PDB file of N, CA and C in Angstrom:
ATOM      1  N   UNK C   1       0.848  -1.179   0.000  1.00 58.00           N
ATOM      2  CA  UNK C   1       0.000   0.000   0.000  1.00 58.00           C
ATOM      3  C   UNK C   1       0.891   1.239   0.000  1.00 58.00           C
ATOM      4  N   UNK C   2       0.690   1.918  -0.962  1.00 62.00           N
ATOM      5  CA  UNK C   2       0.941   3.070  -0.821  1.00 62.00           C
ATOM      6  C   UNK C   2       0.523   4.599  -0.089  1.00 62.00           C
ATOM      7  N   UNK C   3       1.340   4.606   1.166  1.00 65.00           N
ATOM      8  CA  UNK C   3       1.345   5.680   2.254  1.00 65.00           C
ATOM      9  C   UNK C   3       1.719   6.815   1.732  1.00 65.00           C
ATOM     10  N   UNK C   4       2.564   7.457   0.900  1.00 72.00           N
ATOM     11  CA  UNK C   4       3.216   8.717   0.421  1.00 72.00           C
ATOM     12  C   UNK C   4       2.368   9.733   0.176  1.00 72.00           C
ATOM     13  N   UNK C   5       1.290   9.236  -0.636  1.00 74.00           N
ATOM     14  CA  UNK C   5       0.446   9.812  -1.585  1.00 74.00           C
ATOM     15  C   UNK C   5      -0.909  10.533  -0.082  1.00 74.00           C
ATOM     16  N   UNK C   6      -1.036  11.901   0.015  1.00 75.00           N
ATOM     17  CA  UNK C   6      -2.308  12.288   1.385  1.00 75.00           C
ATOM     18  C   UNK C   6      -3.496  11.663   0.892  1.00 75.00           C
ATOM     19  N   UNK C   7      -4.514  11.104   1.609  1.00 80.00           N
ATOM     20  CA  UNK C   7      -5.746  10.657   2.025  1.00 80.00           C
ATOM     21  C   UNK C   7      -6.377  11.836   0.834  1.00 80.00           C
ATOM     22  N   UNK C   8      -7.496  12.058  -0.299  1.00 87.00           N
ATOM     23  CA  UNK C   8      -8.414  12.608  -0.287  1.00 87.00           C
ATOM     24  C   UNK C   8      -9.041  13.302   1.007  1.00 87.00           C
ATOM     25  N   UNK C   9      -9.251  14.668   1.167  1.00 87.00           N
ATOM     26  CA  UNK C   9     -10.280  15.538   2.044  1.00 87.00           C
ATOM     27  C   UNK C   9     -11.352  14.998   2.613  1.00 87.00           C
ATOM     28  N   UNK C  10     -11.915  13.896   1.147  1.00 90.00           N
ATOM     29  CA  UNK C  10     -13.267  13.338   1.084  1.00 90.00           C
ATOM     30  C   UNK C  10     -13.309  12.304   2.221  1.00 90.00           C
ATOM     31  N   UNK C  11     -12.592  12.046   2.312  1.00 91.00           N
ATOM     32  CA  UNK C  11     -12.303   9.686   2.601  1.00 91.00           C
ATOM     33  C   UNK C  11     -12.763   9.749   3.923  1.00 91.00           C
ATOM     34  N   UNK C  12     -13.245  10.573   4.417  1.00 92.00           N
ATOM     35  CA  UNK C  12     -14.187  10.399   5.828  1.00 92.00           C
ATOM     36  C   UNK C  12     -15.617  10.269   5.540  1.00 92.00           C
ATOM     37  N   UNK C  13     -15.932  11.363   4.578  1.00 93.00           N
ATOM     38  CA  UNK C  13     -17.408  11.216   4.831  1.00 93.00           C
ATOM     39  C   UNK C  13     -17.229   9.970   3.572  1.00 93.00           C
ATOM     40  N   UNK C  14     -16.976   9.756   2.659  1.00 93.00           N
ATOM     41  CA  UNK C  14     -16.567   8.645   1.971  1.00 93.00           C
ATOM     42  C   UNK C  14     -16.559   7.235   2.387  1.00 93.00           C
ATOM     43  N   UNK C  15     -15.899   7.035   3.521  1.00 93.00           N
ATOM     44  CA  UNK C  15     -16.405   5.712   4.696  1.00 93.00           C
ATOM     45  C   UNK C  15     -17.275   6.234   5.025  1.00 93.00           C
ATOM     46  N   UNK C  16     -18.150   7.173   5.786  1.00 93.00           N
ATOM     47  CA  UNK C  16     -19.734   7.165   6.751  1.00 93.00           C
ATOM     48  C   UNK C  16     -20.639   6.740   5.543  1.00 93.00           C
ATOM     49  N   UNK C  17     -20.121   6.792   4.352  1.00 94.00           N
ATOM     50  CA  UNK C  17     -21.477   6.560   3.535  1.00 94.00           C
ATOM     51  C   UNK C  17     -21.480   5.482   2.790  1.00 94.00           C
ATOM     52  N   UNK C  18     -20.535   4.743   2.706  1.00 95.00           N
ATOM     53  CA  UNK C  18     -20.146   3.811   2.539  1.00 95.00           C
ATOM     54  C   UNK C  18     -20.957   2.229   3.500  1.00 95.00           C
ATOM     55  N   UNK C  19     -20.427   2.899   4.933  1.00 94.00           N
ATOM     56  CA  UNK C  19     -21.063   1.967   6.018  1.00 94.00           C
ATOM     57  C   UNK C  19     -22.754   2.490   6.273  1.00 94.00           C
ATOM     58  N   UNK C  20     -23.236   3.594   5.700  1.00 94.00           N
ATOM     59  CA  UNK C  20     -24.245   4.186   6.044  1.00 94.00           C
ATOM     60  C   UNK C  20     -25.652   3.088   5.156  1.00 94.00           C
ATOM     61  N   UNK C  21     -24.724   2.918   3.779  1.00 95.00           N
ATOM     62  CA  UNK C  21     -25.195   2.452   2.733  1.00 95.00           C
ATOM     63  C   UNK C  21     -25.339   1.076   3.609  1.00 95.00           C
ATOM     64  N   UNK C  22     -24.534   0.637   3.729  1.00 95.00           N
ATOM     65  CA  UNK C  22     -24.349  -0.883   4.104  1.00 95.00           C
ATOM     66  C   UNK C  22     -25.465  -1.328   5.425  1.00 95.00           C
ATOM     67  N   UNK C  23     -25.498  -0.320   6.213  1.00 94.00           N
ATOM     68  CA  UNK C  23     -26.539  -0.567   7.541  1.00 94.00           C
ATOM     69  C   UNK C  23     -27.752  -0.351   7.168  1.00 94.00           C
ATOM     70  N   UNK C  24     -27.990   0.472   5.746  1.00 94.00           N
ATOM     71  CA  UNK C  24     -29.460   0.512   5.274  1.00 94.00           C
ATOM     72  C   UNK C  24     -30.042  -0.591   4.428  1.00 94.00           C
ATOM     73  N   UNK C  25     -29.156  -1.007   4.015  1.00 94.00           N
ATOM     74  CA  UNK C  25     -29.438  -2.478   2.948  1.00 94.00           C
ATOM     75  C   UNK C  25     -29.499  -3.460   4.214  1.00 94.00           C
ATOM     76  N   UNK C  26     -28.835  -3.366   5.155  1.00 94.00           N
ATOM     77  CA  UNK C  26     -28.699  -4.862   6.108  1.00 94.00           C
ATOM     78  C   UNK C  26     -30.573  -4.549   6.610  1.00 94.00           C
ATOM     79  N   UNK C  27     -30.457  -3.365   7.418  1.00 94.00           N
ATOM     80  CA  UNK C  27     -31.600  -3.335   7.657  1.00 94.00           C
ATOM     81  C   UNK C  27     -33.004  -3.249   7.099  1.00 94.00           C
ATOM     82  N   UNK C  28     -32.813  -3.119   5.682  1.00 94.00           N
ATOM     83  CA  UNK C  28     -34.173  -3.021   4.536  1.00 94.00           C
ATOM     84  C   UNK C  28     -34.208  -4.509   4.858  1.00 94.00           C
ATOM     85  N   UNK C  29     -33.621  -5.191   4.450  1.00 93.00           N
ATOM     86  CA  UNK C  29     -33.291  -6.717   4.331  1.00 93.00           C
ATOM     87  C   UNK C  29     -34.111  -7.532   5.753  1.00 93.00           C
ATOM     88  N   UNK C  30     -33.647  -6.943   6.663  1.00 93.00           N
ATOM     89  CA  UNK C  30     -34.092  -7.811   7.997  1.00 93.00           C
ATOM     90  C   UNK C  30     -36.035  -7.510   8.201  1.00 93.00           C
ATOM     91  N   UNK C  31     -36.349  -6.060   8.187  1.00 91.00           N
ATOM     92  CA  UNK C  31     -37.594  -5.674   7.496  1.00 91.00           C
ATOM     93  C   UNK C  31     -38.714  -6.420   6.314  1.00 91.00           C
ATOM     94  N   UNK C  32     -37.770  -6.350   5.527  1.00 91.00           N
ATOM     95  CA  UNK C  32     -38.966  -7.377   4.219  1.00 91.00           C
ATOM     96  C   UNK C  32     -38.665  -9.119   5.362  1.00 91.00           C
ATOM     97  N   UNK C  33     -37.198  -9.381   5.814  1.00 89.00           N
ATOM     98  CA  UNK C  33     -37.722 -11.169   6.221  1.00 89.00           C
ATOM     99  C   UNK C  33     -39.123 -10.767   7.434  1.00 89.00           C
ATOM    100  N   UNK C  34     -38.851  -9.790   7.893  1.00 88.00           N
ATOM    101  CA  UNK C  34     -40.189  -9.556   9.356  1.00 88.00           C
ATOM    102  C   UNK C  34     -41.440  -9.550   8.523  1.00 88.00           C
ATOM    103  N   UNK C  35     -41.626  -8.819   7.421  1.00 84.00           N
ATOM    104  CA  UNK C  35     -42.886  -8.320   6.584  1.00 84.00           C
ATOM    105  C   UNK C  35     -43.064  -9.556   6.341  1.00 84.00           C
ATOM    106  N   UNK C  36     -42.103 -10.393   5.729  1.00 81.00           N
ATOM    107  CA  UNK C  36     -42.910 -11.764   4.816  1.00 81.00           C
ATOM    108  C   UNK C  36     -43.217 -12.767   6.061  1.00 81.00           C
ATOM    109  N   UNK C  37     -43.003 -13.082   7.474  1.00 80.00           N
ATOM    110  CA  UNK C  37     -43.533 -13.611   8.413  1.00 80.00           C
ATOM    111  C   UNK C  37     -44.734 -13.061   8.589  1.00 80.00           C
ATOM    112  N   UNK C  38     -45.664 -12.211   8.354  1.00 81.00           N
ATOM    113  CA  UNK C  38     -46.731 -12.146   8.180  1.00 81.00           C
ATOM    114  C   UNK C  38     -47.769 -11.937   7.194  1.00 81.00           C
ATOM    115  N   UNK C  39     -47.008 -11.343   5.926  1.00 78.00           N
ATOM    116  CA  UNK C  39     -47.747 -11.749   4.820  1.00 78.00           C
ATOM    117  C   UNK C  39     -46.606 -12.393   3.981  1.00 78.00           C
ATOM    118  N   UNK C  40     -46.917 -13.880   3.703  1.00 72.00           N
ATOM    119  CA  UNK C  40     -46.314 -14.487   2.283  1.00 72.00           C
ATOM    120  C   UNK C  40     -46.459 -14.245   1.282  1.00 72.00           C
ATOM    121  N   UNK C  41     -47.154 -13.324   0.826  1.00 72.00           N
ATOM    122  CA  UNK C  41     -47.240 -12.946  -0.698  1.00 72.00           C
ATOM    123  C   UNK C  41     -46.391 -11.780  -0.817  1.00 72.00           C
ATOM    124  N   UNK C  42     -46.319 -11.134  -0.115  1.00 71.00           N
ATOM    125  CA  UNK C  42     -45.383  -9.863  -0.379  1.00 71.00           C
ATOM    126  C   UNK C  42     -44.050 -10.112   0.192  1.00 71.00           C
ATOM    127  N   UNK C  43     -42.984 -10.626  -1.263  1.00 78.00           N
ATOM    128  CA  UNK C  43     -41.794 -11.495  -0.270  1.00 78.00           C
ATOM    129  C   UNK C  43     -40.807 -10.537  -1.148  1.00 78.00           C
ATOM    130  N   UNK C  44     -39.821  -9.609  -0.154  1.00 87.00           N
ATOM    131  CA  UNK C  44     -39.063  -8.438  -1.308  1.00 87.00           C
ATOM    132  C   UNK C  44     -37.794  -9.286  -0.649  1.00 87.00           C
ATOM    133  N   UNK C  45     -36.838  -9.184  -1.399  1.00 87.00           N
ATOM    134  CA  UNK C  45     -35.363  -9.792  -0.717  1.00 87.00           C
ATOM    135  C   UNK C  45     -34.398  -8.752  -2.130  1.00 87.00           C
ATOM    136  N   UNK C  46     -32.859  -8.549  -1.726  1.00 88.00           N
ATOM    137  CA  UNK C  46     -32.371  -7.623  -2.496  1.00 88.00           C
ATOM    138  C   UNK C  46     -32.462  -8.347  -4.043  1.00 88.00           C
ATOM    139  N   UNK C  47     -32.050  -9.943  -3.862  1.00 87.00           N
ATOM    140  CA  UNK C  47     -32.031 -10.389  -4.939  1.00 87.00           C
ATOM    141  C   UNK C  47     -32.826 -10.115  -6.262  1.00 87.00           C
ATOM    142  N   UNK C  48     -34.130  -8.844  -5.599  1.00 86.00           N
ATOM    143  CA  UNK C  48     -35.138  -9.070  -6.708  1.00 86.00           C
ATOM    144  C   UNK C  48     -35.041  -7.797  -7.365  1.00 86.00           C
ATOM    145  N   UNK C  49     -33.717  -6.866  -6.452  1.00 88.00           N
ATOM    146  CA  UNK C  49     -33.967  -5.326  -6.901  1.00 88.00           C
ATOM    147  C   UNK C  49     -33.665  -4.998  -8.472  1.00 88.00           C
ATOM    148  N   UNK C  50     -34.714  -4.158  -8.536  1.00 88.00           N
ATOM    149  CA  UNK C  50     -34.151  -3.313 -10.331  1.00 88.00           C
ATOM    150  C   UNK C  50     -34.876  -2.059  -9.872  1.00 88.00           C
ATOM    151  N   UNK C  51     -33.664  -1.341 -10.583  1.00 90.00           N
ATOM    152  CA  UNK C  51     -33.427   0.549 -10.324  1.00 90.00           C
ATOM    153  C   UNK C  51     -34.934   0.761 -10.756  1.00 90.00           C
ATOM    154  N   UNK C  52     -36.200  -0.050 -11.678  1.00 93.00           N
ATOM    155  CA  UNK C  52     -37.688   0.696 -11.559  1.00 93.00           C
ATOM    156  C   UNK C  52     -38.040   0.631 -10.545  1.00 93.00           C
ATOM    157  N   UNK C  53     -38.039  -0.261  -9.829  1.00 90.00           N
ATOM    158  CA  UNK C  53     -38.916  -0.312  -8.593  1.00 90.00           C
ATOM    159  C   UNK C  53     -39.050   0.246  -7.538  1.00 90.00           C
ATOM    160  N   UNK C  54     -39.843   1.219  -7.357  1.00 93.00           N
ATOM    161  CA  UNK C  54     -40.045   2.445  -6.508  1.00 93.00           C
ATOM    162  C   UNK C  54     -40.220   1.928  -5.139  1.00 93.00           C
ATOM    163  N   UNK C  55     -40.987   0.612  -4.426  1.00 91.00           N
ATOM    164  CA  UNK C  55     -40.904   0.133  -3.478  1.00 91.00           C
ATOM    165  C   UNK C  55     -39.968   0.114  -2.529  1.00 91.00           C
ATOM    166  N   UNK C  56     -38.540  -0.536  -3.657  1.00 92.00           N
ATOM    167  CA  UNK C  56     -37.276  -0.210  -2.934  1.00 92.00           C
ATOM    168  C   UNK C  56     -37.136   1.099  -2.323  1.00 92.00           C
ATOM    169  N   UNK C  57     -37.137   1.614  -3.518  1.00 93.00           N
ATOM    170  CA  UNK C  57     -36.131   2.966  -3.270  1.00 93.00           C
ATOM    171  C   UNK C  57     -37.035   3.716  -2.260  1.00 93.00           C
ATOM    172  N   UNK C  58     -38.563   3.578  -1.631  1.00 94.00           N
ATOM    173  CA  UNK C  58     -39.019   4.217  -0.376  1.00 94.00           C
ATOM    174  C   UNK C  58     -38.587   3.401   0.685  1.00 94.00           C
ATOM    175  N   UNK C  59     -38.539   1.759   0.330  1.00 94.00           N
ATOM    176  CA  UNK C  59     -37.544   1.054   1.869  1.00 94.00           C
ATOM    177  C   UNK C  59     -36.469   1.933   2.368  1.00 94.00           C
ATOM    178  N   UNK C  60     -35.894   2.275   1.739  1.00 94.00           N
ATOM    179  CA  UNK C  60     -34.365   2.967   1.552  1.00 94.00           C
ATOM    180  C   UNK C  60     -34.191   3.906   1.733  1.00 94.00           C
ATOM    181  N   UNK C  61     -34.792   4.411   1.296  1.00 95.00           N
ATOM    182  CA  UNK C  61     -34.943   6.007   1.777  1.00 95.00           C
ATOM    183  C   UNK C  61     -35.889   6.193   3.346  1.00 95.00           C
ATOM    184  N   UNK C  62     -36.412   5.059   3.615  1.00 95.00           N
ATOM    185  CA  UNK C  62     -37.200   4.946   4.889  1.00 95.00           C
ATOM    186  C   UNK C  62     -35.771   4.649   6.073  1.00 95.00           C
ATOM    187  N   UNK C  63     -35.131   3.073   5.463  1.00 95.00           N
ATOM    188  CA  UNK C  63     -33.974   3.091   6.339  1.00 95.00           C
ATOM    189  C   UNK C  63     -33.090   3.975   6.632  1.00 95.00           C
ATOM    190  N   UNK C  64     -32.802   5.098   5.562  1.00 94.00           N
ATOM    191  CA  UNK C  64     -31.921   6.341   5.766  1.00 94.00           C
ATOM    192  C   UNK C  64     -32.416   6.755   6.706  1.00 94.00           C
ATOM    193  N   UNK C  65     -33.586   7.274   6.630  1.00 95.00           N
ATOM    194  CA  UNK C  65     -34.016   7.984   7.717  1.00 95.00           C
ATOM    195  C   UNK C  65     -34.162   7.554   9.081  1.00 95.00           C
ATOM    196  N   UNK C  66     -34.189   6.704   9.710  1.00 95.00           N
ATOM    197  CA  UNK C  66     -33.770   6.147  10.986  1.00 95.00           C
ATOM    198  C   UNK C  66     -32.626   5.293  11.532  1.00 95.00           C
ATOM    199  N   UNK C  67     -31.896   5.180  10.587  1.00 93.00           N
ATOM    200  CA  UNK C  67     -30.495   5.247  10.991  1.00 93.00           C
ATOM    201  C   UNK C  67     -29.466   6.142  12.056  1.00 93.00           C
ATOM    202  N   UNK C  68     -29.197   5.359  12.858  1.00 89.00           N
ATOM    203  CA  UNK C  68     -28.463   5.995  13.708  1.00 89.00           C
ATOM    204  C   UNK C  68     -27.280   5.446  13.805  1.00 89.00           C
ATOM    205  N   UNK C  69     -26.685   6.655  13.210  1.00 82.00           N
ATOM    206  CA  UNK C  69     -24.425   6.125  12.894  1.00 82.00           C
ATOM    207  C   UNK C  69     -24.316   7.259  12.758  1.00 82.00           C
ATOM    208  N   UNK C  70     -22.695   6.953  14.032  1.00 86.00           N
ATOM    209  CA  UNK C  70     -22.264   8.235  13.948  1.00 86.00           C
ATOM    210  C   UNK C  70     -20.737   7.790  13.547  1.00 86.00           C
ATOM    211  N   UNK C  71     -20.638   8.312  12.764  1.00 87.00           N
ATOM    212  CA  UNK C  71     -19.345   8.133  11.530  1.00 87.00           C
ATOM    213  C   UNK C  71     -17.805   8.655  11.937  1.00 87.00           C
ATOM    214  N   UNK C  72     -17.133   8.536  11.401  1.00 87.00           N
ATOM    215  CA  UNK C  72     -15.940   9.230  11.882  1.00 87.00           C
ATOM    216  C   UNK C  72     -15.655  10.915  11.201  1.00 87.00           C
ATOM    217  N   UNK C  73     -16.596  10.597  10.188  1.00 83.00           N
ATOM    218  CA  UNK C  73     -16.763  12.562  10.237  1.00 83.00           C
ATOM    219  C   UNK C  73     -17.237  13.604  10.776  1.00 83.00           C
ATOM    220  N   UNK C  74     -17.750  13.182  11.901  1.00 73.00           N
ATOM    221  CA  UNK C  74     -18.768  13.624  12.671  1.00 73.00           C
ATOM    222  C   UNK C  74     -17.585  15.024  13.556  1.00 73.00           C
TER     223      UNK C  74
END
């Protein structure tokens, strides 16, 4: 690895969003397995995502919003 070269400015908030991303997909994910324990017909898992489907993208934008991480840019 090359040390010489300074870090990007960015590479903080760059990891928070990185892991931010990652805790919202884990948790969309754990959500649809809870949803489909009570209804089986409505069974979402990531495997099924495509960029039309607006469903997702309000999971997701739902998990953003109650996320609580506090990052190292903070």
């Amino acid at each position: 690895m090359n040390v010489s070269k300074p870090f990007s400015r960015f590479v903080h908030t760059t990891y928070d969003a990185v892991w931010s991303i990652a805790l919202a997909l884990k948790n969309a994910e754990q959500s649809w397995r809870n949803e489909s324990k009570i209804n089986k017909r409505k069974r979402k898992k990531l495997d099924f995502f495509d960029y039309t489907r607006k469903d997702f993208a309000k999971d997701f934008v739902e998990q953003f919003r109650r996320l609580k991480f506090q990052g190292i840019s903070v």
